[in-house]
Structures are given as C-alpha cells and as structure tokens.
Amino acid sequence: MENVASNNTRAVIKNCPVFAGRNKDTFGEYKSKVRVCLSLYSKPVFEVFQGMTQPSSRLGTVDTVALDIAAERRWQQANHDLWSILFLTTSGSANNVVKKFEGKRPEDGTGNGQAAWNALNEKYNSHTKEARRACHEKLVNTKMEPGQDPDDFFFILDKCRDRLEEMGQTMHDERYEDIILQALPAEYERVRIASYEKRDFGLED
C-alpha cells in the first residue's frame, strides 16, 4: 500500500509544473495542473486538497473505532503526501510558504499539506482576494429598504458574512452589528441609538 502511495506521489510530482511565486498570474495554471494530477493519480490526496476535514476516531462508537482510526491515519498520510508534493513543486517565495508548515521531523518528509495549500491560495490566488473584496463591499454597502422584511435583509447579510468566513476572513460580532445598524432605515432609529448607547442591547430587542 505504501509503495502504491509513494509511486502515485512521484507521478504527481513528475507531471506538475514548478511554481516559484514570482508571477502571481501563473498560480491559476499551477493550481489547475495540481488538481488534475491529483485527481488522476491520488484520490486520497485529492480529497485533502479539495478541503476534506480530518476524520476523528474520538467521535466513533466501540464498533467503529478501528475503522475510524484507519480513516484518520489515511487522511494524515494523504495530508503529509500533499505537503511533500507542494514542497517539491514550488521554489523561491512559494516554497518558503510551504516550508512554514513542515512537520516536527523534517527528515520524515512530513508536513501539513492542507494548511500549506490554503496559505498558497491566500498569498497568490488573486481570484480569492477579488471575491473576498467583492463580498465585503456587498456586505458593507447593502442597505435595508423602508418596509423591507427584516428576515430578508438579515438573510442577505448573513450569507455575505458566512461567505467571507469560508474565504478565511472572520468578521467579529461587534463589527457586524455596526454594519447592520448603519444599513437600517430611519424607522429603526430607536434601535440604532439604543444599541450604540448600550452595546449589549441587541438587534432583536
């Protein structure tokens, strides 16, 4: 089993380009080729690459704990393999990003591949930054129309906030409340004043 995994990892490395980080415009091509190679040669690593979360053996029952432990170990191995692939298919500043997620025993070739991949996306994927910026602008600039159903208004803003969270940008509750208060029409002036005077007033009140 280990030889198969090792051969698959080598096949991915052999067929992937090297991304140096000098030109962010080439990151999209690198990302696409890594995705294709992983989907062809290594399904377990591909699933981690796509964002599959680590299974936990602690949540299972007595009957399933052995299977859960095996699934957890498979995920960990795939995560390490992903780190090795990223380490060997990057250079320059991009490789420095990957190195930050190297494991405690570098001689074992282990590391957190999923975290390294997320960091590469954060640094070099201009589409992610543009999407985050557009979502933030929509959240800040959306105004509640007079007479609009509050549930509809909050649904729009909650979706924007959730989307930002998915893209790695956390918005704290107080900041979110400020955005909502500034978007309310004149008929909610009492709510706005009361909330600014007493921060725990709450919009539902």
PDB file of C-alpha atoms in Angstrom:
ATOM      1  CA  MET A   1       0.000   0.000   0.000  1.00  0.00           C
ATOM      2  CA  GLU A   2       2.803   2.418   0.909  1.00  0.00           C
ATOM      3  CA  ASN A   3       4.609   1.667  -2.381  1.00  0.00           C
ATOM      4  CA  VAL A   4       1.443   2.465  -4.338  1.00  0.00           C
ATOM      5  CA  ALA A   5       1.021   5.750  -2.478  1.00  0.00           C
ATOM      6  CA  SER A   6       4.697   6.584  -2.986  1.00  0.00           C
ATOM      7  CA  ASN A   7       4.512   5.828  -6.703  1.00  0.00           C
ATOM      8  CA  ASN A   8       1.387   7.951  -7.055  1.00  0.00           C
ATOM      9  CA  THR A   9       3.045  10.847  -5.248  1.00  0.00           C
ATOM     10  CA  ARG A  10       6.059  10.604  -7.554  1.00  0.00           C
ATOM     11  CA  ALA A  11       3.757  10.584 -10.581  1.00  0.00           C
ATOM     12  CA  VAL A  12       2.072  13.794  -9.397  1.00  0.00           C
ATOM     13  CA  ILE A  13       5.430  15.495  -8.784  1.00  0.00           C
ATOM     14  CA  LYS A  14       6.747  14.376 -12.168  1.00  0.00           C
ATOM     15  CA  ASN A  15       3.758  15.794 -14.062  1.00  0.00           C
ATOM     16  CA  CYS A  16       3.264  19.046 -12.146  1.00  0.00           C
ATOM     17  CA  PRO A  17       4.973  22.331 -13.044  1.00  0.00           C
ATOM     18  CA  VAL A  18       7.081  24.205 -10.517  1.00  0.00           C
ATOM     19  CA  PHE A  19       5.586  27.427  -9.157  1.00  0.00           C
ATOM     20  CA  ALA A  20       8.137  29.970  -7.934  1.00  0.00           C
ATOM     21  CA  GLY A  21       5.822  32.723  -6.765  1.00  0.00           C
ATOM     22  CA  ARG A  22       7.422  35.458  -8.884  1.00  0.00           C
ATOM     23  CA  ASN A  23       4.382  35.845 -11.133  1.00  0.00           C
ATOM     24  CA  LYS A  24       1.018  35.504  -9.411  1.00  0.00           C
ATOM     25  CA  ASP A  25      -0.696  35.258 -12.802  1.00  0.00           C
ATOM     26  CA  THR A  26       0.745  31.763 -13.263  1.00  0.00           C
ATOM     27  CA  PHE A  27      -0.696  30.450  -9.990  1.00  0.00           C
ATOM     28  CA  GLY A  28      -4.037  29.636 -11.605  1.00  0.00           C
ATOM     29  CA  GLU A  29      -2.339  27.389 -14.154  1.00  0.00           C
ATOM     30  CA  TYR A  30      -0.268  25.712 -11.433  1.00  0.00           C
ATOM     31  CA  LYS A  31      -3.382  25.150  -9.327  1.00  0.00           C
ATOM     32  CA  SER A  32      -5.283  23.616 -12.242  1.00  0.00           C
ATOM     33  CA  LYS A  33      -2.460  21.213 -13.102  1.00  0.00           C
ATOM     34  CA  VAL A  34      -2.007  20.128  -9.498  1.00  0.00           C
ATOM     35  CA  ARG A  35      -5.747  19.455  -9.272  1.00  0.00           C
ATOM     36  CA  VAL A  36      -5.749  17.380 -12.472  1.00  0.00           C
ATOM     37  CA  CYS A  37      -2.668  15.384 -11.463  1.00  0.00           C
ATOM     38  CA  LEU A  38      -4.059  14.611  -8.028  1.00  0.00           C
ATOM     39  CA  SER A  39      -7.428  13.564  -9.427  1.00  0.00           C
ATOM     40  CA  LEU A  40      -5.654  11.190 -11.843  1.00  0.00           C
ATOM     41  CA  TYR A  41      -3.016   9.679  -9.570  1.00  0.00           C
ATOM     42  CA  SER A  42      -4.060  10.046  -5.935  1.00  0.00           C
ATOM     43  CA  LYS A  43      -7.694  10.252  -4.858  1.00  0.00           C
ATOM     44  CA  PRO A  44      -6.928  10.406  -1.082  1.00  0.00           C
ATOM     45  CA  VAL A  45      -4.573  13.375  -1.564  1.00  0.00           C
ATOM     46  CA  PHE A  46      -7.037  14.971  -3.969  1.00  0.00           C
ATOM     47  CA  GLU A  47      -9.760  14.846  -1.303  1.00  0.00           C
ATOM     48  CA  VAL A  48      -7.490  16.581   1.226  1.00  0.00           C
ATOM     49  CA  PHE A  49      -6.526  19.104  -1.467  1.00  0.00           C
ATOM     50  CA  GLN A  50     -10.238  19.801  -2.022  1.00  0.00           C
ATOM     51  CA  GLY A  51     -10.729  20.585   1.678  1.00  0.00           C
ATOM     52  CA  MET A  52     -11.797  17.286   3.243  1.00  0.00           C
ATOM     53  CA  THR A  53     -11.557  17.673   7.022  1.00  0.00           C
ATOM     54  CA  GLN A  54      -9.626  15.228   9.171  1.00  0.00           C
ATOM     55  CA  PRO A  55     -11.781  12.329  10.468  1.00  0.00           C
ATOM     56  CA  SER A  56     -11.728  11.816  14.220  1.00  0.00           C
ATOM     57  CA  SER A  57     -11.551   8.434  15.886  1.00  0.00           C
ATOM     58  CA  ARG A  58     -12.751  10.008  19.134  1.00  0.00           C
ATOM     59  CA  LEU A  59     -16.271  10.515  17.843  1.00  0.00           C
ATOM     60  CA  GLY A  60     -16.946   6.886  16.912  1.00  0.00           C
ATOM     61  CA  THR A  61     -18.520   4.050  18.823  1.00  0.00           C
ATOM     62  CA  VAL A  62     -16.808   0.932  20.132  1.00  0.00           C
ATOM     63  CA  ASP A  63     -17.919  -0.894  16.992  1.00  0.00           C
ATOM     64  CA  THR A  64     -16.483   1.686  14.579  1.00  0.00           C
ATOM     65  CA  VAL A  65     -13.358   2.880  16.376  1.00  0.00           C
ATOM     66  CA  ALA A  66     -10.996   0.642  14.353  1.00  0.00           C
ATOM     67  CA  LEU A  67     -12.428   1.922  11.088  1.00  0.00           C
ATOM     68  CA  ASP A  68     -12.301   5.492  12.375  1.00  0.00           C
ATOM     69  CA  ILE A  69      -8.645   5.162  13.367  1.00  0.00           C
ATOM     70  CA  ALA A  70      -7.821   3.759   9.921  1.00  0.00           C
ATOM     71  CA  ALA A  71      -9.642   6.651   8.221  1.00  0.00           C
ATOM     72  CA  GLU A  72      -7.842   9.148  10.428  1.00  0.00           C
ATOM     73  CA  ARG A  73      -4.454   7.655   9.555  1.00  0.00           C
ATOM     74  CA  ARG A  74      -5.258   7.614   5.833  1.00  0.00           C
ATOM     75  CA  TRP A  75      -6.146  11.303   5.996  1.00  0.00           C
ATOM     76  CA  GLN A  76      -2.933  12.111   7.875  1.00  0.00           C
ATOM     77  CA  GLN A  77      -0.842  10.227   5.310  1.00  0.00           C
ATOM     78  CA  ALA A  78      -2.609  11.981   2.447  1.00  0.00           C
ATOM     79  CA  ASN A  79      -2.069  15.321   4.170  1.00  0.00           C
ATOM     80  CA  HIS A  80       1.652  14.570   4.520  1.00  0.00           C
ATOM     81  CA  ASP A  81       1.812  13.477   0.871  1.00  0.00           C
ATOM     82  CA  LEU A  82       0.188  16.731  -0.199  1.00  0.00           C
ATOM     83  CA  TRP A  83       2.799  18.691   1.731  1.00  0.00           C
ATOM     84  CA  SER A  84       5.595  16.721   0.036  1.00  0.00           C
ATOM     85  CA  ILE A  85       4.070  17.391  -3.385  1.00  0.00           C
ATOM     86  CA  LEU A  86       3.788  21.114  -2.692  1.00  0.00           C
ATOM     87  CA  PHE A  87       7.309  21.238  -1.284  1.00  0.00           C
ATOM     88  CA  LEU A  88       8.759  19.607  -4.410  1.00  0.00           C
ATOM     89  CA  THR A  89       6.673  21.566  -6.943  1.00  0.00           C
ATOM     90  CA  THR A  90       7.393  25.038  -5.579  1.00  0.00           C
ATOM     91  CA  SER A  91      10.504  27.161  -5.365  1.00  0.00           C
ATOM     92  CA  GLY A  92      11.505  30.637  -4.236  1.00  0.00           C
ATOM     93  CA  SER A  93       8.966  32.574  -2.165  1.00  0.00           C
ATOM     94  CA  ALA A  94       6.257  29.962  -2.775  1.00  0.00           C
ATOM     95  CA  ASN A  95       8.478  27.241  -1.350  1.00  0.00           C
ATOM     96  CA  ASN A  96       9.117  29.415   1.702  1.00  0.00           C
ATOM     97  CA  VAL A  97       5.350  29.490   2.305  1.00  0.00           C
ATOM     98  CA  VAL A  98       5.193  25.681   2.173  1.00  0.00           C
ATOM     99  CA  LYS A  99       8.194  25.302   4.492  1.00  0.00           C
ATOM    100  CA  LYS A 100       6.306  27.105   7.257  1.00  0.00           C
ATOM    101  CA  PHE A 101       4.084  24.046   7.564  1.00  0.00           C
ATOM    102  CA  GLU A 102       6.863  21.484   7.739  1.00  0.00           C
ATOM    103  CA  GLY A 103       6.443  18.790  10.376  1.00  0.00           C
ATOM    104  CA  LYS A 104       8.445  18.398  13.554  1.00  0.00           C
ATOM    105  CA  ARG A 105      10.584  15.714  11.879  1.00  0.00           C
ATOM    106  CA  PRO A 106      11.673  17.170   8.518  1.00  0.00           C
ATOM    107  CA  GLU A 107      13.732  14.051   7.808  1.00  0.00           C
ATOM    108  CA  ASP A 108      10.461  12.102   7.615  1.00  0.00           C
ATOM    109  CA  GLY A 109       9.153  14.365   4.877  1.00  0.00           C
ATOM    110  CA  THR A 110       6.018  15.177   6.834  1.00  0.00           C
ATOM    111  CA  GLY A 111       4.089  18.403   6.973  1.00  0.00           C
ATOM    112  CA  ASN A 112       0.599  19.911   6.976  1.00  0.00           C
ATOM    113  CA  GLY A 113      -0.255  19.911   3.277  1.00  0.00           C
ATOM    114  CA  GLN A 114      -3.775  21.247   3.610  1.00  0.00           C
ATOM    115  CA  ALA A 115      -2.638  24.242   5.657  1.00  0.00           C
ATOM    116  CA  ALA A 116       0.232  24.872   3.226  1.00  0.00           C
ATOM    117  CA  TRP A 117      -2.144  24.794   0.266  1.00  0.00           C
ATOM    118  CA  ASN A 118      -4.536  27.211   1.985  1.00  0.00           C
ATOM    119  CA  ALA A 119      -1.614  29.559   2.649  1.00  0.00           C
ATOM    120  CA  LEU A 120      -0.515  29.426  -1.008  1.00  0.00           C
ATOM    121  CA  ASN A 121      -4.043  30.285  -2.089  1.00  0.00           C
ATOM    122  CA  GLU A 122      -4.194  33.134   0.379  1.00  0.00           C
ATOM    123  CA  LYS A 123      -0.934  34.611  -0.906  1.00  0.00           C
ATOM    124  CA  TYR A 124      -1.122  34.003  -4.644  1.00  0.00           C
ATOM    125  CA  ASN A 125      -4.728  33.449  -5.708  1.00  0.00           C
ATOM    126  CA  SER A 126      -5.911  36.833  -6.939  1.00  0.00           C
ATOM    127  CA  HIS A 127      -9.397  35.443  -7.620  1.00  0.00           C
ATOM    128  CA  THR A 128      -9.840  34.627  -3.934  1.00  0.00           C
ATOM    129  CA  LYS A 129      -8.825  38.154  -2.946  1.00  0.00           C
ATOM    130  CA  GLU A 130     -11.129  39.706  -5.535  1.00  0.00           C
ATOM    131  CA  ALA A 131     -14.049  37.541  -4.398  1.00  0.00           C
ATOM    132  CA  ARG A 132     -13.375  38.437  -0.762  1.00  0.00           C
ATOM    133  CA  ARG A 133     -13.224  42.137  -1.607  1.00  0.00           C
ATOM    134  CA  ALA A 134     -16.461  41.988  -3.606  1.00  0.00           C
ATOM    135  CA  CYS A 135     -18.248  40.105  -0.836  1.00  0.00           C
ATOM    136  CA  HIS A 136     -17.053  42.572   1.801  1.00  0.00           C
ATOM    137  CA  GLU A 137     -18.204  45.524  -0.304  1.00  0.00           C
ATOM    138  CA  LYS A 138     -21.622  43.945  -0.754  1.00  0.00           C
ATOM    139  CA  LEU A 139     -21.898  43.374   2.987  1.00  0.00           C
ATOM    140  CA  VAL A 140     -20.937  46.944   3.839  1.00  0.00           C
ATOM    141  CA  ASN A 141     -22.974  48.653   1.106  1.00  0.00           C
ATOM    142  CA  THR A 142     -26.231  46.682   1.320  1.00  0.00           C
ATOM    143  CA  LYS A 143     -28.939  48.902   2.817  1.00  0.00           C
ATOM    144  CA  MET A 144     -32.288  47.870   4.222  1.00  0.00           C
ATOM    145  CA  GLU A 145     -35.126  49.468   2.278  1.00  0.00           C
ATOM    146  CA  PRO A 146     -38.028  51.105   4.170  1.00  0.00           C
ATOM    147  CA  GLY A 147     -40.702  48.477   4.732  1.00  0.00           C
ATOM    148  CA  GLN A 148     -38.405  45.595   3.759  1.00  0.00           C
ATOM    149  CA  ASP A 149     -38.886  42.334   5.654  1.00  0.00           C
ATOM    150  CA  PRO A 150     -36.037  42.254   8.243  1.00  0.00           C
ATOM    151  CA  ASP A 151     -35.648  38.491   7.753  1.00  0.00           C
ATOM    152  CA  ASP A 152     -34.904  39.001   4.049  1.00  0.00           C
ATOM    153  CA  PHE A 153     -32.394  41.731   4.848  1.00  0.00           C
ATOM    154  CA  PHE A 154     -30.598  39.713   7.521  1.00  0.00           C
ATOM    155  CA  PHE A 155     -30.532  36.665   5.249  1.00  0.00           C
ATOM    156  CA  ILE A 156     -28.588  38.623   2.606  1.00  0.00           C
ATOM    157  CA  LEU A 157     -26.067  39.954   5.123  1.00  0.00           C
ATOM    158  CA  ASP A 158     -25.684  36.596   6.896  1.00  0.00           C
ATOM    159  CA  LYS A 159     -24.882  34.931   3.565  1.00  0.00           C
ATOM    160  CA  CYS A 160     -22.174  37.519   2.878  1.00  0.00           C
ATOM    161  CA  ARG A 161     -20.693  37.066   6.328  1.00  0.00           C
ATOM    162  CA  ASP A 162     -20.725  33.278   6.007  1.00  0.00           C
ATOM    163  CA  ARG A 163     -19.085  33.519   2.582  1.00  0.00           C
ATOM    164  CA  LEU A 164     -16.320  35.711   3.978  1.00  0.00           C
ATOM    165  CA  GLU A 165     -15.769  33.153   6.730  1.00  0.00           C
ATOM    166  CA  GLU A 166     -15.434  30.418   4.108  1.00  0.00           C
ATOM    167  CA  MET A 167     -12.777  32.506   2.335  1.00  0.00           C
ATOM    168  CA  GLY A 168     -10.792  32.960   5.530  1.00  0.00           C
ATOM    169  CA  GLN A 169     -11.965  36.395   6.694  1.00  0.00           C
ATOM    170  CA  THR A 170     -13.610  36.452  10.098  1.00  0.00           C
ATOM    171  CA  MET A 171     -15.859  39.383  10.996  1.00  0.00           C
ATOM    172  CA  HIS A 172     -16.368  39.907  14.717  1.00  0.00           C
ATOM    173  CA  ASP A 173     -19.885  40.331  16.078  1.00  0.00           C
ATOM    174  CA  GLU A 174     -19.450  43.962  17.121  1.00  0.00           C
ATOM    175  CA  ARG A 175     -18.217  44.994  13.665  1.00  0.00           C
ATOM    176  CA  TYR A 176     -21.058  43.039  12.060  1.00  0.00           C
ATOM    177  CA  GLU A 177     -23.594  44.755  14.295  1.00  0.00           C
ATOM    178  CA  ASP A 178     -22.166  48.164  13.331  1.00  0.00           C
ATOM    179  CA  ILE A 179     -22.619  47.337   9.644  1.00  0.00           C
ATOM    180  CA  ILE A 180     -26.221  46.281  10.252  1.00  0.00           C
ATOM    181  CA  LEU A 181     -27.029  49.383  12.285  1.00  0.00           C
ATOM    182  CA  GLN A 182     -25.613  51.673   9.628  1.00  0.00           C
ATOM    183  CA  ALA A 183     -27.733  49.925   6.999  1.00  0.00           C
ATOM    184  CA  LEU A 184     -31.050  50.363   8.812  1.00  0.00           C
ATOM    185  CA  PRO A 185     -33.610  52.900   7.518  1.00  0.00           C
ATOM    186  CA  ALA A 186     -34.967  55.817   9.572  1.00  0.00           C
ATOM    187  CA  GLU A 187     -37.812  53.749  11.032  1.00  0.00           C
ATOM    188  CA  TYR A 188     -35.204  51.834  13.091  1.00  0.00           C
ATOM    189  CA  GLU A 189     -33.550  54.938  14.539  1.00  0.00           C
ATOM    190  CA  ARG A 190     -34.562  53.955  18.086  1.00  0.00           C
ATOM    191  CA  VAL A 191     -32.833  50.593  17.694  1.00  0.00           C
ATOM    192  CA  ARG A 192     -29.707  52.254  16.325  1.00  0.00           C
ATOM    193  CA  ILE A 193     -29.454  54.794  19.161  1.00  0.00           C
ATOM    194  CA  ALA A 194     -30.174  52.242  21.892  1.00  0.00           C
ATOM    195  CA  SER A 195     -27.593  49.830  20.535  1.00  0.00           C
ATOM    196  CA  TYR A 196     -24.857  52.461  20.309  1.00  0.00           C
ATOM    197  CA  GLU A 197     -25.599  53.591  23.870  1.00  0.00           C
ATOM    198  CA  LYS A 198     -25.605  50.054  25.236  1.00  0.00           C
ATOM    199  CA  ARG A 199     -23.628  47.600  23.141  1.00  0.00           C
ATOM    200  CA  ASP A 200     -25.460  44.557  24.516  1.00  0.00           C
ATOM    201  CA  PHE A 201     -28.882  45.972  23.621  1.00  0.00           C
ATOM    202  CA  GLY A 202     -29.201  43.546  20.718  1.00  0.00           C
ATOM    203  CA  LEU A 203     -30.986  43.952  17.418  1.00  0.00           C
ATOM    204  CA  GLU A 204     -33.814  41.641  18.370  1.00  0.00           C
ATOM    205  CA  ASP A 205     -34.737  43.977  21.213  1.00  0.00           C
TER     206      ASP A 205
END
